[in-house]
CSV table of C-alpha atoms in Angstrom, one decimal:
chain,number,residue,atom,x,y,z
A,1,UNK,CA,-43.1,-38.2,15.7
A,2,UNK,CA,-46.1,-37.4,13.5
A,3,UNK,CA,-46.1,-37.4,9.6
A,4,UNK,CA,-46.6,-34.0,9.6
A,5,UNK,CA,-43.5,-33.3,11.5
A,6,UNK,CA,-41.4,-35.8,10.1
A,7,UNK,CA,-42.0,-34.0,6.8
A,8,UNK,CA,-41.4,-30.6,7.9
A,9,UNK,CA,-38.1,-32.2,9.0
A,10,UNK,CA,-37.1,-33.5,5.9
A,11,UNK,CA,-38.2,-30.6,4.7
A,12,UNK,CA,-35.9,-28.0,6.8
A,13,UNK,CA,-32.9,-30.8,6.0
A,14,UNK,CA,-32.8,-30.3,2.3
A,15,UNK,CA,-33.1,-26.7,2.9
A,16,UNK,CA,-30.2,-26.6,4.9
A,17,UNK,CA,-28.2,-29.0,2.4
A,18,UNK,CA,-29.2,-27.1,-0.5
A,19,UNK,CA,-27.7,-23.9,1.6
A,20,UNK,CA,-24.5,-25.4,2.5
A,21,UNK,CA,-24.1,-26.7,-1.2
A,22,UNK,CA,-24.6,-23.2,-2.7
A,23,UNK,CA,-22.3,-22.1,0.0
A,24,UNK,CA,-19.4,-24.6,-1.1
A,25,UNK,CA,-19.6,-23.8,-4.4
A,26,UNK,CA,-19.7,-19.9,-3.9
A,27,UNK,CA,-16.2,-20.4,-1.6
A,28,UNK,CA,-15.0,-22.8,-4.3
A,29,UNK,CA,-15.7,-19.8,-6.6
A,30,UNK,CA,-13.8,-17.4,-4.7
A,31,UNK,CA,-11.2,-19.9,-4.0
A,32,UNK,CA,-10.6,-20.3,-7.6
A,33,UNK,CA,-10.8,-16.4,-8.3
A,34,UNK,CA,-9.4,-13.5,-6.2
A,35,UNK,CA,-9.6,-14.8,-2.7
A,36,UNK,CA,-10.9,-12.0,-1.5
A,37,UNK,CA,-14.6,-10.8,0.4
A,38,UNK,CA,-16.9,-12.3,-2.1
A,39,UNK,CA,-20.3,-10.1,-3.1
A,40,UNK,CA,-18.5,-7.9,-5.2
A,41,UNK,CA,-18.9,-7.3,-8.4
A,42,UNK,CA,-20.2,-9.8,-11.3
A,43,UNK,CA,-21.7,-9.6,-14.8
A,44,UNK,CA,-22.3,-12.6,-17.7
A,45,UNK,CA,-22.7,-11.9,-21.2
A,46,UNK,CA,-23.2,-14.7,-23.6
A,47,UNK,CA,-19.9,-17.2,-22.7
A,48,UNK,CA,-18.3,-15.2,-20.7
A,49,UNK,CA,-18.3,-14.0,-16.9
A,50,UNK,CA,-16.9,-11.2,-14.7
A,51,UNK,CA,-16.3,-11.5,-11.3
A,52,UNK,CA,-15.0,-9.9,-8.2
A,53,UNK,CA,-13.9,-7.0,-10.3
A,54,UNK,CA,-12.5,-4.2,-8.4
A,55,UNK,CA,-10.8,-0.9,-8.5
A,56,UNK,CA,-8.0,-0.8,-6.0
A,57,UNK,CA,-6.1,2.2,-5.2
A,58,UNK,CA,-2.9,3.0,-3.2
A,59,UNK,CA,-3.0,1.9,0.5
A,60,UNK,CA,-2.4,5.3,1.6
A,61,UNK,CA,-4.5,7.8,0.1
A,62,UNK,CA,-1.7,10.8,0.3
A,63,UNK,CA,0.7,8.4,-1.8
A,64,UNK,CA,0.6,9.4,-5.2
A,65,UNK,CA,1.1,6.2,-7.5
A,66,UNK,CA,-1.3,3.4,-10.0
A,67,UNK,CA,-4.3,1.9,-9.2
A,68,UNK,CA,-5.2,-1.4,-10.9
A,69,UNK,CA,-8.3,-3.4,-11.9
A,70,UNK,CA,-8.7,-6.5,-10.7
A,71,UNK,CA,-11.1,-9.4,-11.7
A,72,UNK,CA,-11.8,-12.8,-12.5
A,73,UNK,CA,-12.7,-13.5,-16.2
A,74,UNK,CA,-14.0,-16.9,-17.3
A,75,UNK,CA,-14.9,-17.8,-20.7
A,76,UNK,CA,-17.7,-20.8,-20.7
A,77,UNK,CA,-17.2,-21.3,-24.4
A,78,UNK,CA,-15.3,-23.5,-26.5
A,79,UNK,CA,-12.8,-20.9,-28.0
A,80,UNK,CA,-10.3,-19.1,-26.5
A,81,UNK,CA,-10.6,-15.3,-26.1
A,82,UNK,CA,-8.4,-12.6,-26.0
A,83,UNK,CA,-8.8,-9.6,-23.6
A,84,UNK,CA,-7.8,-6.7,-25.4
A,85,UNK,CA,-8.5,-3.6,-23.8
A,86,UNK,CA,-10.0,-2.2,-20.2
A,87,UNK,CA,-11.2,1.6,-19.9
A,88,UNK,CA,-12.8,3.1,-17.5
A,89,UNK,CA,-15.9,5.2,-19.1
A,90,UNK,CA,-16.3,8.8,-17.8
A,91,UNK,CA,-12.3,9.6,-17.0
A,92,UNK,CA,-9.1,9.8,-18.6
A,93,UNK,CA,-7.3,6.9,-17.2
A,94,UNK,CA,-5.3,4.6,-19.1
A,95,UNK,CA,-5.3,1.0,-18.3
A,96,UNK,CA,-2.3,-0.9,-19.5
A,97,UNK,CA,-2.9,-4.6,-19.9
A,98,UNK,CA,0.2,-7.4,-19.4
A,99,UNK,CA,-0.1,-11.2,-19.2
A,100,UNK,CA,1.1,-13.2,-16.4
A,101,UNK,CA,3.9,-14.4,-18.7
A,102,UNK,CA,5.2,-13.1,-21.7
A,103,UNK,CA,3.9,-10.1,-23.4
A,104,UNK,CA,0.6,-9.8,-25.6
A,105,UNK,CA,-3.0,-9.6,-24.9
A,106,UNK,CA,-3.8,-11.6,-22.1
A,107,UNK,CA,-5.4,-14.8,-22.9
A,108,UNK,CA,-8.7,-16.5,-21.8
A,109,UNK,CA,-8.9,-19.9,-22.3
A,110,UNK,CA,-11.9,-21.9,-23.4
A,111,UNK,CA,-13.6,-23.4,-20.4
A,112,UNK,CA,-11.1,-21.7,-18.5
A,113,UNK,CA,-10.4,-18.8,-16.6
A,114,UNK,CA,-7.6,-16.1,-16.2
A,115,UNK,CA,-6.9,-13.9,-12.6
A,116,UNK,CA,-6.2,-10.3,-12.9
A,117,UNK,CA,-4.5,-8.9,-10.2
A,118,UNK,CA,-2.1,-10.3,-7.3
A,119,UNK,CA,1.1,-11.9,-7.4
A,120,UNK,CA,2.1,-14.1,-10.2
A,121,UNK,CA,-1.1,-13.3,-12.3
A,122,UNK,CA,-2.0,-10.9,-15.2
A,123,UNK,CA,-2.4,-7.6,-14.2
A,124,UNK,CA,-4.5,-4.3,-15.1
A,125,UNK,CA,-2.6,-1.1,-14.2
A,126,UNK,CA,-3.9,2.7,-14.0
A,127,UNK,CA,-0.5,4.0,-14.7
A,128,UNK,CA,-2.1,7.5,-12.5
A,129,UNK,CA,-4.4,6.2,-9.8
A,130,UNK,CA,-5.2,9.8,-9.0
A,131,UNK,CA,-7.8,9.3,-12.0
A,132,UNK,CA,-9.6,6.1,-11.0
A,133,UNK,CA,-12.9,6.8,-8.7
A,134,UNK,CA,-12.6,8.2,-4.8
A,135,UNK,CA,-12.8,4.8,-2.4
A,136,UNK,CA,-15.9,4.2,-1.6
A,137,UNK,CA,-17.4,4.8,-5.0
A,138,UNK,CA,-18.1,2.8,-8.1
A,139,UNK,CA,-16.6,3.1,-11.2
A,140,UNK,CA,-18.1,2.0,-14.3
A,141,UNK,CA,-15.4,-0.6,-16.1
A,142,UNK,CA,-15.8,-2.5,-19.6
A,143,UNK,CA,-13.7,-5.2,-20.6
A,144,UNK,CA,-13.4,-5.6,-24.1
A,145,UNK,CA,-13.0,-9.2,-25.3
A,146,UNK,CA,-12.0,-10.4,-28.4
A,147,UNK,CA,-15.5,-12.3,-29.7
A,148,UNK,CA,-17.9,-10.9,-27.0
A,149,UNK,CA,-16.9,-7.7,-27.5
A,150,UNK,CA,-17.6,-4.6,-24.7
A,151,UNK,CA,-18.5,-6.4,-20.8
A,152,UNK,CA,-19.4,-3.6,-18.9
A,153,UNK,CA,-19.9,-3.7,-14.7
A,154,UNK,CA,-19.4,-1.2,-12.0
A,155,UNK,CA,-16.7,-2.1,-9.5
A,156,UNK,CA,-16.1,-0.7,-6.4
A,157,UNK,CA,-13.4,1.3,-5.5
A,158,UNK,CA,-11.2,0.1,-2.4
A,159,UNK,CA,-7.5,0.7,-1.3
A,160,UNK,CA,-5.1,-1.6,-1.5
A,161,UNK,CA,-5.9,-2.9,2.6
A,162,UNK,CA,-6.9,-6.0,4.4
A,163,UNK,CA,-8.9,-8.3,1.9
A,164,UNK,CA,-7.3,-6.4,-1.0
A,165,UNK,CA,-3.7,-6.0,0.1
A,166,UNK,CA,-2.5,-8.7,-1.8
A,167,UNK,CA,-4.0,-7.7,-5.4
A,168,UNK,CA,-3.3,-3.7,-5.3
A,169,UNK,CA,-0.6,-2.0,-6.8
A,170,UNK,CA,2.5,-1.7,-5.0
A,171,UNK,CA,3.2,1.3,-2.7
A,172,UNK,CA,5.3,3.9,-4.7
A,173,UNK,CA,7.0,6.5,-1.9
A,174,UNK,CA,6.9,10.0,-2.7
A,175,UNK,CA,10.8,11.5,-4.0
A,176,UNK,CA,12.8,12.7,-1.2
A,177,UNK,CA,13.5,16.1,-1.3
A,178,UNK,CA,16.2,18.2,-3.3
A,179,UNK,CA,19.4,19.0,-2.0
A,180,UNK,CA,20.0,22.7,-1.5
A,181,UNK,CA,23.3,22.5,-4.0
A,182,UNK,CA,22.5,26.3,-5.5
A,183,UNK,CA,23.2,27.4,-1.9
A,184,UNK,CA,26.9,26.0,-0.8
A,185,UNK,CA,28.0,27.1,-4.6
A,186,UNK,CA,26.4,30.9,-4.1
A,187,UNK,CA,28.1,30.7,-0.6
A,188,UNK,CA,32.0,29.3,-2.1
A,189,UNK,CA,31.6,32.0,-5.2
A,190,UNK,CA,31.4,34.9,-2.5
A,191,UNK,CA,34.2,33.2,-0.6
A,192,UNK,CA,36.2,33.1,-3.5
A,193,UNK,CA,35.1,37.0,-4.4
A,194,UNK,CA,35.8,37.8,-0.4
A,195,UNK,CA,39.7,36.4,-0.7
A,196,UNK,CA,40.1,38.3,-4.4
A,197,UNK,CA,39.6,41.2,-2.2
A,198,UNK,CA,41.5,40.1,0.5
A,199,UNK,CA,44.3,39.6,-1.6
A,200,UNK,CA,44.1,43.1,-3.5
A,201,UNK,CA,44.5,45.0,0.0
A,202,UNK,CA,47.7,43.0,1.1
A,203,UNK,CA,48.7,44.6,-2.4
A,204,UNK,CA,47.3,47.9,-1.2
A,205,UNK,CA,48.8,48.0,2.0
A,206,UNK,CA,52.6,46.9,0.4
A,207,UNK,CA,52.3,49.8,-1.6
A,208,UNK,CA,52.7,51.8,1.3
A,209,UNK,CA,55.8,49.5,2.6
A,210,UNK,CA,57.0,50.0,-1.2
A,211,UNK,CA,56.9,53.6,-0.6
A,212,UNK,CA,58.3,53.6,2.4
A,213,UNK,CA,61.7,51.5,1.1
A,214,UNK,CA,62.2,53.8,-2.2
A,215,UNK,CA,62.1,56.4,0.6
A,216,UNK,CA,64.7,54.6,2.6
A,217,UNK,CA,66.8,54.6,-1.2
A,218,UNK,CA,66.7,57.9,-1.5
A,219,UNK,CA,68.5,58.8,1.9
């Protein structure tokens, strides 16, 4: 093989290496995060980073129910942050925040990381879903941190299905139907008016049979 070549092949090895290690770390990322289709949405300011943030709504889009945010937020610095609020500009949704454990603000720790979303983990509800963004659109979201103040990112909006099944909100079914109650009780007050009358023409008709014995008395 000639030099030429030989370094070309060097060259297109490291290439490839380089690739495959950028590839590791981006599944160890994921792996580590949400576990779901990676290239979604990302921002860093100063020591902290959002990832995979999302806006997933009910599985079924005729179910009326939540949404929820979910996300990935790491802090890179050395003191611990506090996520204390999530809105979602340009609607009137409200998003209520709840730790994995306990109750509070939900903590990130320093040169850590916290999951939002799926089971076991914090979580982000949109107590009505019907005011998060249509799915397929993106939804402008800011996370507001205790020392790095307003992150703000546009997420996409998905349902709760295949990758995203497992960090949605849960499924509420719609209320069954009411009872027709005011109908059988209409029905048993005429039935009682019905035997009221039945029973005043038996009294009707005795008067005759009354009349008929004070006849019989006066023979």
């Amino acid at each position: 093989m000639s030099r030429s070549l030989r370094r070309g092949a060097l060259a297109a090895t490291a290439i490839v290496i380089s690739i495959a290690s950028l590839s590791a770390c981006g599944a160890g990322n994921n792996a580590q995060t949400l576990g779901v289709k990676p290239d979604n949405a990302a921002v860093t300011v100063d020591d902290v980073k959002i990832q995979n943030a999302l806006v997933i709504t009910q599985p079924d889009a005729t179910v009326q129910g939540p949404a929820v945010v979910s996300a990935t937020v790491f802090n890179n610095g050395s003191t611990q942050q506090t996520l204390d609020a999530i809105t979602l500009p340009g609607t009137r949704a409200t998003v209520v925040l709840k730790p994995a454990e306990g109750s509070g603000p939900i903590t990130v720790p320093a040169g850590g990381s916290v999951v939002i979303g799926g089971e076991g983990n914090a979580t982000a509800t949109i107590e009505d879903g019907r005011l998060a963004a249509k799915n397929g659109d993106a939804q402008e979201v800011v996370f507001k941190l205790s020392q790095t103040g307003d992150v703000g990112l546009e997420a996409f909006v998905v349902p709760a299905t295949s990758y995203f099944k497992d960090f949605g909100p849960t499924e509420i079914p719609k209320p069954p139907a009411a009872s027709p109650t005011a109908t059988p009780t209409a029905t048993a007050t005429a039935g009682h008016g019905a035997e009221g009358d039945s029973t005043a023409s038996p009294s009707g008709t005795a008067t005759p049979s009354g009349d008929a014995s004070h006849s019989s008395a006066g023979h």
